[in-house]
Short mmCIF file of N, CA and C in Angstrom, two decimals:
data_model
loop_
_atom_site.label_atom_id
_atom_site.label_comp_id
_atom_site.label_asym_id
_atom_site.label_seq_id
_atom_site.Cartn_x
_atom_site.Cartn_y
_atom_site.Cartn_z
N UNK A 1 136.47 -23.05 1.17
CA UNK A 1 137.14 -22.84 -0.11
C UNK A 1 136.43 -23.65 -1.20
N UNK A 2 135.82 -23.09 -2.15
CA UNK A 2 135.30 -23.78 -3.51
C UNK A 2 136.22 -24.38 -4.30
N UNK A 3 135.80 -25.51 -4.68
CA UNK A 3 136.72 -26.14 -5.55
C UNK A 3 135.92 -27.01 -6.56
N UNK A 4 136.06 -27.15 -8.11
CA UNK A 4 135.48 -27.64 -8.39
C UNK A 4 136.61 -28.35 -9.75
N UNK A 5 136.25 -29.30 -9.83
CA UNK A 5 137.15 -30.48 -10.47
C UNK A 5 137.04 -31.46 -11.59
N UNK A 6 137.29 -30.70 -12.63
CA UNK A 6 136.06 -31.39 -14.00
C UNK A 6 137.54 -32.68 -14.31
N UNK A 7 136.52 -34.08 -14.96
CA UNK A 7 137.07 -34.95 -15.54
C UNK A 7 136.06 -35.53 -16.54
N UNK A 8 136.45 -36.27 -17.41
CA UNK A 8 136.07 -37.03 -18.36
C UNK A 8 136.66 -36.27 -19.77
N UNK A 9 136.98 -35.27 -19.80
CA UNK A 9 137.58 -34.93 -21.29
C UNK A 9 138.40 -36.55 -22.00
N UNK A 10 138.95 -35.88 -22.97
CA UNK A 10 139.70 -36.72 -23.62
C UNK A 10 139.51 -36.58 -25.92
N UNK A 11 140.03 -37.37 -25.78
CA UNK A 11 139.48 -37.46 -27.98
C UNK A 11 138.62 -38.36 -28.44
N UNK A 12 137.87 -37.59 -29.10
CA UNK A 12 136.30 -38.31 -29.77
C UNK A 12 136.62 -38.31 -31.25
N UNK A 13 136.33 -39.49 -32.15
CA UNK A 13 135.87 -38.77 -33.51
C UNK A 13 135.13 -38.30 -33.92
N UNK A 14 134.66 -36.95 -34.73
CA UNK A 14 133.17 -36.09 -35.03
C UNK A 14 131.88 -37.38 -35.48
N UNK A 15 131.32 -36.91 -34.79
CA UNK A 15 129.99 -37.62 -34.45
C UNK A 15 129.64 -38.11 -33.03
N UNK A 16 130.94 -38.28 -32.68
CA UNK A 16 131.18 -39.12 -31.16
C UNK A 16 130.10 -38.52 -30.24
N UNK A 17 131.11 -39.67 -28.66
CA UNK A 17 129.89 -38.43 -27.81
C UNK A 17 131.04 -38.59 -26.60
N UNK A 18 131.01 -37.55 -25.77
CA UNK A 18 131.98 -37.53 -24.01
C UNK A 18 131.22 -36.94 -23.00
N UNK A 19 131.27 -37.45 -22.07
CA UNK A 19 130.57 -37.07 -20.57
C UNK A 19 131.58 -36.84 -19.94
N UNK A 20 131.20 -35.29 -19.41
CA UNK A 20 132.04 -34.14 -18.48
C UNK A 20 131.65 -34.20 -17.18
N UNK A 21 132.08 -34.55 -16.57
CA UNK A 21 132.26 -33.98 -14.46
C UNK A 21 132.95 -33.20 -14.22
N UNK A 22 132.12 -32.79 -12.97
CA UNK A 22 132.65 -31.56 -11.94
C UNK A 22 132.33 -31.80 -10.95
N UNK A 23 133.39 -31.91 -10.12
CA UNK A 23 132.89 -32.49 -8.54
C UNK A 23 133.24 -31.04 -7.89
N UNK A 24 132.11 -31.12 -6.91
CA UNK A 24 132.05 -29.35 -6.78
C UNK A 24 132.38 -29.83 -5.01
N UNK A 25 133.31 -28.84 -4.48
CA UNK A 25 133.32 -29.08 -2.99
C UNK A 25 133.54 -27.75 -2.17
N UNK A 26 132.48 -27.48 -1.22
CA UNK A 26 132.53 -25.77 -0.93
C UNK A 26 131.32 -24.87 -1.22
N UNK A 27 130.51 -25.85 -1.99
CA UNK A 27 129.21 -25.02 -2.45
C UNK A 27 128.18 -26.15 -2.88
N UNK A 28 127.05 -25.48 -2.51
CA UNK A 28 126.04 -26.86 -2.56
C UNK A 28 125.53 -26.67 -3.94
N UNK A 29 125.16 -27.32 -4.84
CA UNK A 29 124.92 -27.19 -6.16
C UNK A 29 123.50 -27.27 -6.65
N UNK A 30 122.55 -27.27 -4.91
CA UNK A 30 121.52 -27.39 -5.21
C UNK A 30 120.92 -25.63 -5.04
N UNK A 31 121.98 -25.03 -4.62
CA UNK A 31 121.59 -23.51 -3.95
C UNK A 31 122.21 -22.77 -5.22
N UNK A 32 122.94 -22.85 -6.24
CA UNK A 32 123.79 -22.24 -6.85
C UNK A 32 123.72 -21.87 -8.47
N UNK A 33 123.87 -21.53 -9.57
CA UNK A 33 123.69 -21.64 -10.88
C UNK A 33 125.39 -22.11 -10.89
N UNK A 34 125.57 -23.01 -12.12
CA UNK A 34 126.43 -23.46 -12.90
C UNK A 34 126.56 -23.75 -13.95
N UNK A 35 127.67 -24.09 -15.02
CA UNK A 35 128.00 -23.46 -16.46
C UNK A 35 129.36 -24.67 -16.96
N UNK A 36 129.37 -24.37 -17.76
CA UNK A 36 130.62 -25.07 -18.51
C UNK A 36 130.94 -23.88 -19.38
N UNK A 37 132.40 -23.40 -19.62
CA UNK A 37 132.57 -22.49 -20.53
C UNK A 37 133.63 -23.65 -21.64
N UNK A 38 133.93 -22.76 -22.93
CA UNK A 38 135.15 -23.38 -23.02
C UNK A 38 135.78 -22.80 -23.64
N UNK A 39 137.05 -22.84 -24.60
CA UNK A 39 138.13 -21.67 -24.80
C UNK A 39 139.21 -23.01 -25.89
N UNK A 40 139.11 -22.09 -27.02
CA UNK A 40 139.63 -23.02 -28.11
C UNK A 40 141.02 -22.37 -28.59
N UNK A 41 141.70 -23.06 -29.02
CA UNK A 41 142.80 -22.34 -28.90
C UNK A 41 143.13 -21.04 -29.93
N UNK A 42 143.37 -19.93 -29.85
CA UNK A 42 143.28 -18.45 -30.13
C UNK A 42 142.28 -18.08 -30.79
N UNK A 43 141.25 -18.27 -29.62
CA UNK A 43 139.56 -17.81 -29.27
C UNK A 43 139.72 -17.40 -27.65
N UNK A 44 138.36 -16.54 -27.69
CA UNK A 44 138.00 -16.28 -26.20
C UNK A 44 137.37 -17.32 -26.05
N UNK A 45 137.28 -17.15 -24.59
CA UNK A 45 136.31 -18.16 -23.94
C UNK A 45 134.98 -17.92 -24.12
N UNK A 46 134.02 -18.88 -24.33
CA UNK A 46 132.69 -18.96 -24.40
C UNK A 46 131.90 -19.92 -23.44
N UNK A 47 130.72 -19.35 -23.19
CA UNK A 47 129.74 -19.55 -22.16
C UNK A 47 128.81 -20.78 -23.45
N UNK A 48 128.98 -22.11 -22.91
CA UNK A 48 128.46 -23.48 -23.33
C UNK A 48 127.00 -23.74 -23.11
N UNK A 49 126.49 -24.00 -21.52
CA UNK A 49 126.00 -24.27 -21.41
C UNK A 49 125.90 -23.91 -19.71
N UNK A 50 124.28 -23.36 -19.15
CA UNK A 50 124.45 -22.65 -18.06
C UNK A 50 123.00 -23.76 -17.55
N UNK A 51 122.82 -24.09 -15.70
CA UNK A 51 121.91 -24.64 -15.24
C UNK A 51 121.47 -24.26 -14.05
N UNK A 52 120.44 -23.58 -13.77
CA UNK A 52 120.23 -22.29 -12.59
C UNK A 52 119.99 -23.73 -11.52
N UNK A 53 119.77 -23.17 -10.07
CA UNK A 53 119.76 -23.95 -8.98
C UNK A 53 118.33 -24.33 -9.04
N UNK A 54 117.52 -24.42 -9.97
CA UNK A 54 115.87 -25.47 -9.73
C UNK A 54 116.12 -26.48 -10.99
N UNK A 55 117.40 -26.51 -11.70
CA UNK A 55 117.36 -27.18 -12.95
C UNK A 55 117.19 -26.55 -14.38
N UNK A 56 116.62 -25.30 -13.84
CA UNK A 56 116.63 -24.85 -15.51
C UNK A 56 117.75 -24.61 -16.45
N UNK A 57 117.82 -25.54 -18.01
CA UNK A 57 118.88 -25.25 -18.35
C UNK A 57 118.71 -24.39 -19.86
N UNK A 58 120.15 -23.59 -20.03
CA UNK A 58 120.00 -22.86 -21.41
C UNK A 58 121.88 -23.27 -21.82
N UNK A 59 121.33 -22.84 -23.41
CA UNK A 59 122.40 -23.56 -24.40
C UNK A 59 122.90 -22.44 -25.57
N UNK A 60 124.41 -22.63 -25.62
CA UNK A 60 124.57 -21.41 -26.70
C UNK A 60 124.00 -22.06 -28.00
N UNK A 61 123.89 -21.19 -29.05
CA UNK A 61 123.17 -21.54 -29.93
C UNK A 61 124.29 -22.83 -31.16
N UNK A 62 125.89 -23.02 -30.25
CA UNK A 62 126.13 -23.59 -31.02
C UNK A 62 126.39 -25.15 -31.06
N UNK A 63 125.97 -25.22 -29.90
CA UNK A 63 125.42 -27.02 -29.12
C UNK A 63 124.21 -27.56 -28.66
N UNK A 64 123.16 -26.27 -28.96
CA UNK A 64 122.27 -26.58 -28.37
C UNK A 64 121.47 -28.21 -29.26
N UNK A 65 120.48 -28.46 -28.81
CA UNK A 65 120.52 -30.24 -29.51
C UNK A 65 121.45 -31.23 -29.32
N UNK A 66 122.89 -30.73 -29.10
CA UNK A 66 123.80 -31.47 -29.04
C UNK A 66 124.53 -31.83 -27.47
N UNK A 67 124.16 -31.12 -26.75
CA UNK A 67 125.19 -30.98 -25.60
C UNK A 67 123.98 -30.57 -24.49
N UNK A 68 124.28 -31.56 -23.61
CA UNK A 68 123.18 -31.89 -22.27
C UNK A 68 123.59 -31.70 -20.92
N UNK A 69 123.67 -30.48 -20.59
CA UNK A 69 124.12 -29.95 -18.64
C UNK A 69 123.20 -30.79 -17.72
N UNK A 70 123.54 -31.05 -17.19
CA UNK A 70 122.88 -32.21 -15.81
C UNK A 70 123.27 -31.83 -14.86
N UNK A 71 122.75 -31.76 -13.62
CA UNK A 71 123.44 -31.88 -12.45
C UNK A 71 123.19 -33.56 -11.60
N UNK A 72 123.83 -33.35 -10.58
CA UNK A 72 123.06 -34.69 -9.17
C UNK A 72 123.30 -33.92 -7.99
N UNK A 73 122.60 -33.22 -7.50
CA UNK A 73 123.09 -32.70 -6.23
C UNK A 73 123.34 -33.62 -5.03
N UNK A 74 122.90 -34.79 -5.16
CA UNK A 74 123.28 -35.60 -3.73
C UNK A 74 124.75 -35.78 -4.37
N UNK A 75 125.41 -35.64 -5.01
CA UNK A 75 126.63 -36.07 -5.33
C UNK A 75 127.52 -34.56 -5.19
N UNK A 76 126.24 -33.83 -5.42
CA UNK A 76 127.28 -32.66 -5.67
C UNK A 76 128.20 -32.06 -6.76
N UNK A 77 127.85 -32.77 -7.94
CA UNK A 77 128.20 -33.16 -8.86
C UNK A 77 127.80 -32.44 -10.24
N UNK A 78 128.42 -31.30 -11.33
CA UNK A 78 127.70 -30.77 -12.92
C UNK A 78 128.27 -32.24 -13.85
N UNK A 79 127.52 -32.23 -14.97
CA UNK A 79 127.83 -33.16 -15.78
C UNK A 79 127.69 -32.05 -17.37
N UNK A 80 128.27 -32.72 -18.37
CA UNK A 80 128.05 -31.91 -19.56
C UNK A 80 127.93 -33.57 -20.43
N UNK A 81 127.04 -33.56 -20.84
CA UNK A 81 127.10 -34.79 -22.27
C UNK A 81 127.03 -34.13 -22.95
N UNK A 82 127.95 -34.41 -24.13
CA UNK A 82 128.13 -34.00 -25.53
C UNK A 82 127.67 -35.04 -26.56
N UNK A 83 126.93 -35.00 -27.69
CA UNK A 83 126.85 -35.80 -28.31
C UNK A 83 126.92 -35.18 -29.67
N UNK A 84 127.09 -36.01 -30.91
CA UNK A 84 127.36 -35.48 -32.40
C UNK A 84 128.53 -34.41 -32.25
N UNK A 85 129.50 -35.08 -31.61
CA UNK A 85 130.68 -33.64 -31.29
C UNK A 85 131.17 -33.49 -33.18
N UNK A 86 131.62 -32.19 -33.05
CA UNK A 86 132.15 -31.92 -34.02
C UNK A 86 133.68 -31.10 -34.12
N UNK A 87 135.16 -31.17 -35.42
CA UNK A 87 135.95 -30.84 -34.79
C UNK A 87 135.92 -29.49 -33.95
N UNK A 88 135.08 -28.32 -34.51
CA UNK A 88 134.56 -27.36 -33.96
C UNK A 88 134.44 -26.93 -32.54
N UNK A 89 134.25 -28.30 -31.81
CA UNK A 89 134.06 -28.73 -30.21
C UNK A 89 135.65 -28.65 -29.61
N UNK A 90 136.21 -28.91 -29.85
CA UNK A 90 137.86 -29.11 -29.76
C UNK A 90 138.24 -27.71 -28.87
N UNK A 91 138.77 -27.94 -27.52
CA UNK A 91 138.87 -26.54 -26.93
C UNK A 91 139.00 -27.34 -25.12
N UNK A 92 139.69 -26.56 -24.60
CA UNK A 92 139.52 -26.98 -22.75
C UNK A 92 138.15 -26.38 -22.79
N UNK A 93 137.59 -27.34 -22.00
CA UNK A 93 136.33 -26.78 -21.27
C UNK A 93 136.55 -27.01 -19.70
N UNK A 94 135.52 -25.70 -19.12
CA UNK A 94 135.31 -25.10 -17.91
C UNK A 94 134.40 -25.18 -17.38
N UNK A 95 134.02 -25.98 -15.70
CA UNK A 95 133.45 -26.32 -14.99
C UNK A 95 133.67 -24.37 -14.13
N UNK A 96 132.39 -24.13 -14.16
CA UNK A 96 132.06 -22.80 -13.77
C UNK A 96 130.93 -22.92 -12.33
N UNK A 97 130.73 -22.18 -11.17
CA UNK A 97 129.66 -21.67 -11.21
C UNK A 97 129.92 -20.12 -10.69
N UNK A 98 128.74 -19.72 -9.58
CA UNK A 98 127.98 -18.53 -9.06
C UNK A 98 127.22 -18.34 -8.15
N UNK A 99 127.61 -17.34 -7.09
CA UNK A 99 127.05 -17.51 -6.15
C UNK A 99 125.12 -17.35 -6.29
N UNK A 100 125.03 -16.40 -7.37
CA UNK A 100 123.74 -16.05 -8.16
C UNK A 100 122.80 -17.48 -8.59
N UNK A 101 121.99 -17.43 -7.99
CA UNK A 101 120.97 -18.96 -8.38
C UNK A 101 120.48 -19.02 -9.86
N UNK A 102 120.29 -17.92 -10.83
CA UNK A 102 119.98 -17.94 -12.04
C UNK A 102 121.09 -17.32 -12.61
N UNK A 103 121.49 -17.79 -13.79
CA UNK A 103 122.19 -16.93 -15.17
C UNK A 103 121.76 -17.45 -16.05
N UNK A 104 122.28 -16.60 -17.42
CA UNK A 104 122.34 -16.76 -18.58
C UNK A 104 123.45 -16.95 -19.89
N UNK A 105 123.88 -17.07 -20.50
CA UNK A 105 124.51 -17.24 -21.22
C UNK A 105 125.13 -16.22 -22.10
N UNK A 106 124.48 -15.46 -21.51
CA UNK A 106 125.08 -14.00 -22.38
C UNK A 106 125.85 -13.37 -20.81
N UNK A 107 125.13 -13.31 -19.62
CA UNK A 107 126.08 -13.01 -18.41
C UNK A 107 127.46 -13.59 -18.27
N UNK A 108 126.84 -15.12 -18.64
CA UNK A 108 128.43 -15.86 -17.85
C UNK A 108 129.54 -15.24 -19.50
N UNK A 109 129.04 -14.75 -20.69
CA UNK A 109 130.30 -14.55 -21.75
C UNK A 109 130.77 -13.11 -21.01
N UNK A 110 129.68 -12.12 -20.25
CA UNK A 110 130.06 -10.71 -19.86
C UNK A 110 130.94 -10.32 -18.62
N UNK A 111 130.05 -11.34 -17.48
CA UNK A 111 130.65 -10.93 -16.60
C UNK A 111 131.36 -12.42 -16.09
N UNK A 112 131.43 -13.53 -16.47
CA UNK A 112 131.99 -14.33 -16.07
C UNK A 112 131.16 -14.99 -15.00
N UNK A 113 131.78 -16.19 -14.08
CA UNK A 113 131.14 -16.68 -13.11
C UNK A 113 131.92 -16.48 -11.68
N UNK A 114 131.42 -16.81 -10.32
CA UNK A 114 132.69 -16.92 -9.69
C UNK A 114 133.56 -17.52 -9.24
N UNK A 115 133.52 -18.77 -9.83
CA UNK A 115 134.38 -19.47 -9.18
C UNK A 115 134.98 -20.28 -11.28
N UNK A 116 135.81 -20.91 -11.31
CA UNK A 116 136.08 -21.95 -12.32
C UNK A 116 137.29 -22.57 -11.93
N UNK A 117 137.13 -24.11 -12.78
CA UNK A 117 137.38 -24.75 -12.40
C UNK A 117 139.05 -25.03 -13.40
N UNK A 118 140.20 -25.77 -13.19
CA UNK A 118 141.24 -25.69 -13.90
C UNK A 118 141.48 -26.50 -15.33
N UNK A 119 140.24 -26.58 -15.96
CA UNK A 119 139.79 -27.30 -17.19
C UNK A 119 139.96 -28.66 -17.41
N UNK A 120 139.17 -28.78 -18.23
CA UNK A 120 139.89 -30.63 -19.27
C UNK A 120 139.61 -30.32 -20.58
N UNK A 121 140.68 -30.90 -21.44
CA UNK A 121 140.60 -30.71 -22.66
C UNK A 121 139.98 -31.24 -23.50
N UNK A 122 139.30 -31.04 -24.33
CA UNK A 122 138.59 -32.30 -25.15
C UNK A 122 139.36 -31.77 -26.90
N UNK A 123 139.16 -33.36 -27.35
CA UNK A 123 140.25 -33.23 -28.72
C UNK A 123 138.97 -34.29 -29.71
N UNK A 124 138.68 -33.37 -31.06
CA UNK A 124 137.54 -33.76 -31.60
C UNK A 124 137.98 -34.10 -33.17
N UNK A 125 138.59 -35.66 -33.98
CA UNK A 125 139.65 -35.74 -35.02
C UNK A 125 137.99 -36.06 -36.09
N UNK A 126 138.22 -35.13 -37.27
CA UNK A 126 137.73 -35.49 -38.28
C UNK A 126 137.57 -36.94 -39.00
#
């Protein structure tokens, strides 16, 4: 059973910065692509930031510079650093992945991923 378990949300002031975990258990994260989505309140959800299983990473165009996907696979572990958050950022975000070793960022907005995770919220005060 996949399970994956994001922490570190919480409230930043714009400029700030927060580091996101996902402790992934059920799937090795070195075999897998993974994502952070996130979903603001009466918005769809959007595809953040996606990191295929050799490391390659891609960025929506509206964090990119700003917001850094990591993995550690001996931990097993996605990370998201955010930095220069803005209130804009403000929304649960989603620890995602896929059984698929590569995606993109236009897939994970279409077809989604398969597995996600039960969010953390992040709160971003002017």
């Amino acid at each position: 059973q996949v399970q994956l378990v994001e922490s570190g949300g919480g409230s930043a002031q714009a400029g700030g910065s927060l580091k996101l975990s996902c402790a992934a258990s059920g799937i090795t994260t070195s075999t897998v692509s993974m994502g952070w989505f996130r979903q603001a309140p009466g918005k769809e959800r959007e595809g953040v930031a996606v990191i295929d299983f050799d490391g390659r990473a891609t960025y929506a165009d509206s964090v990119k510079g700003r917001f850094t996907i990591s993995k550690d696979n001996a931990k097993n572990t996605l990370y998201l650093q955010m930095n220069s958050l803005k209130p804009e950022d403000t929304a649960m975000y989603y620890c995602a992945a896929d059984g698929a070793p590569r995606a993109t960022i236009a897939a994970m907005d279409y077809y989604g991923m398969d597995y996600l995770g039960k969010g953390t919220l992040v709160t971003v005060s002017s």
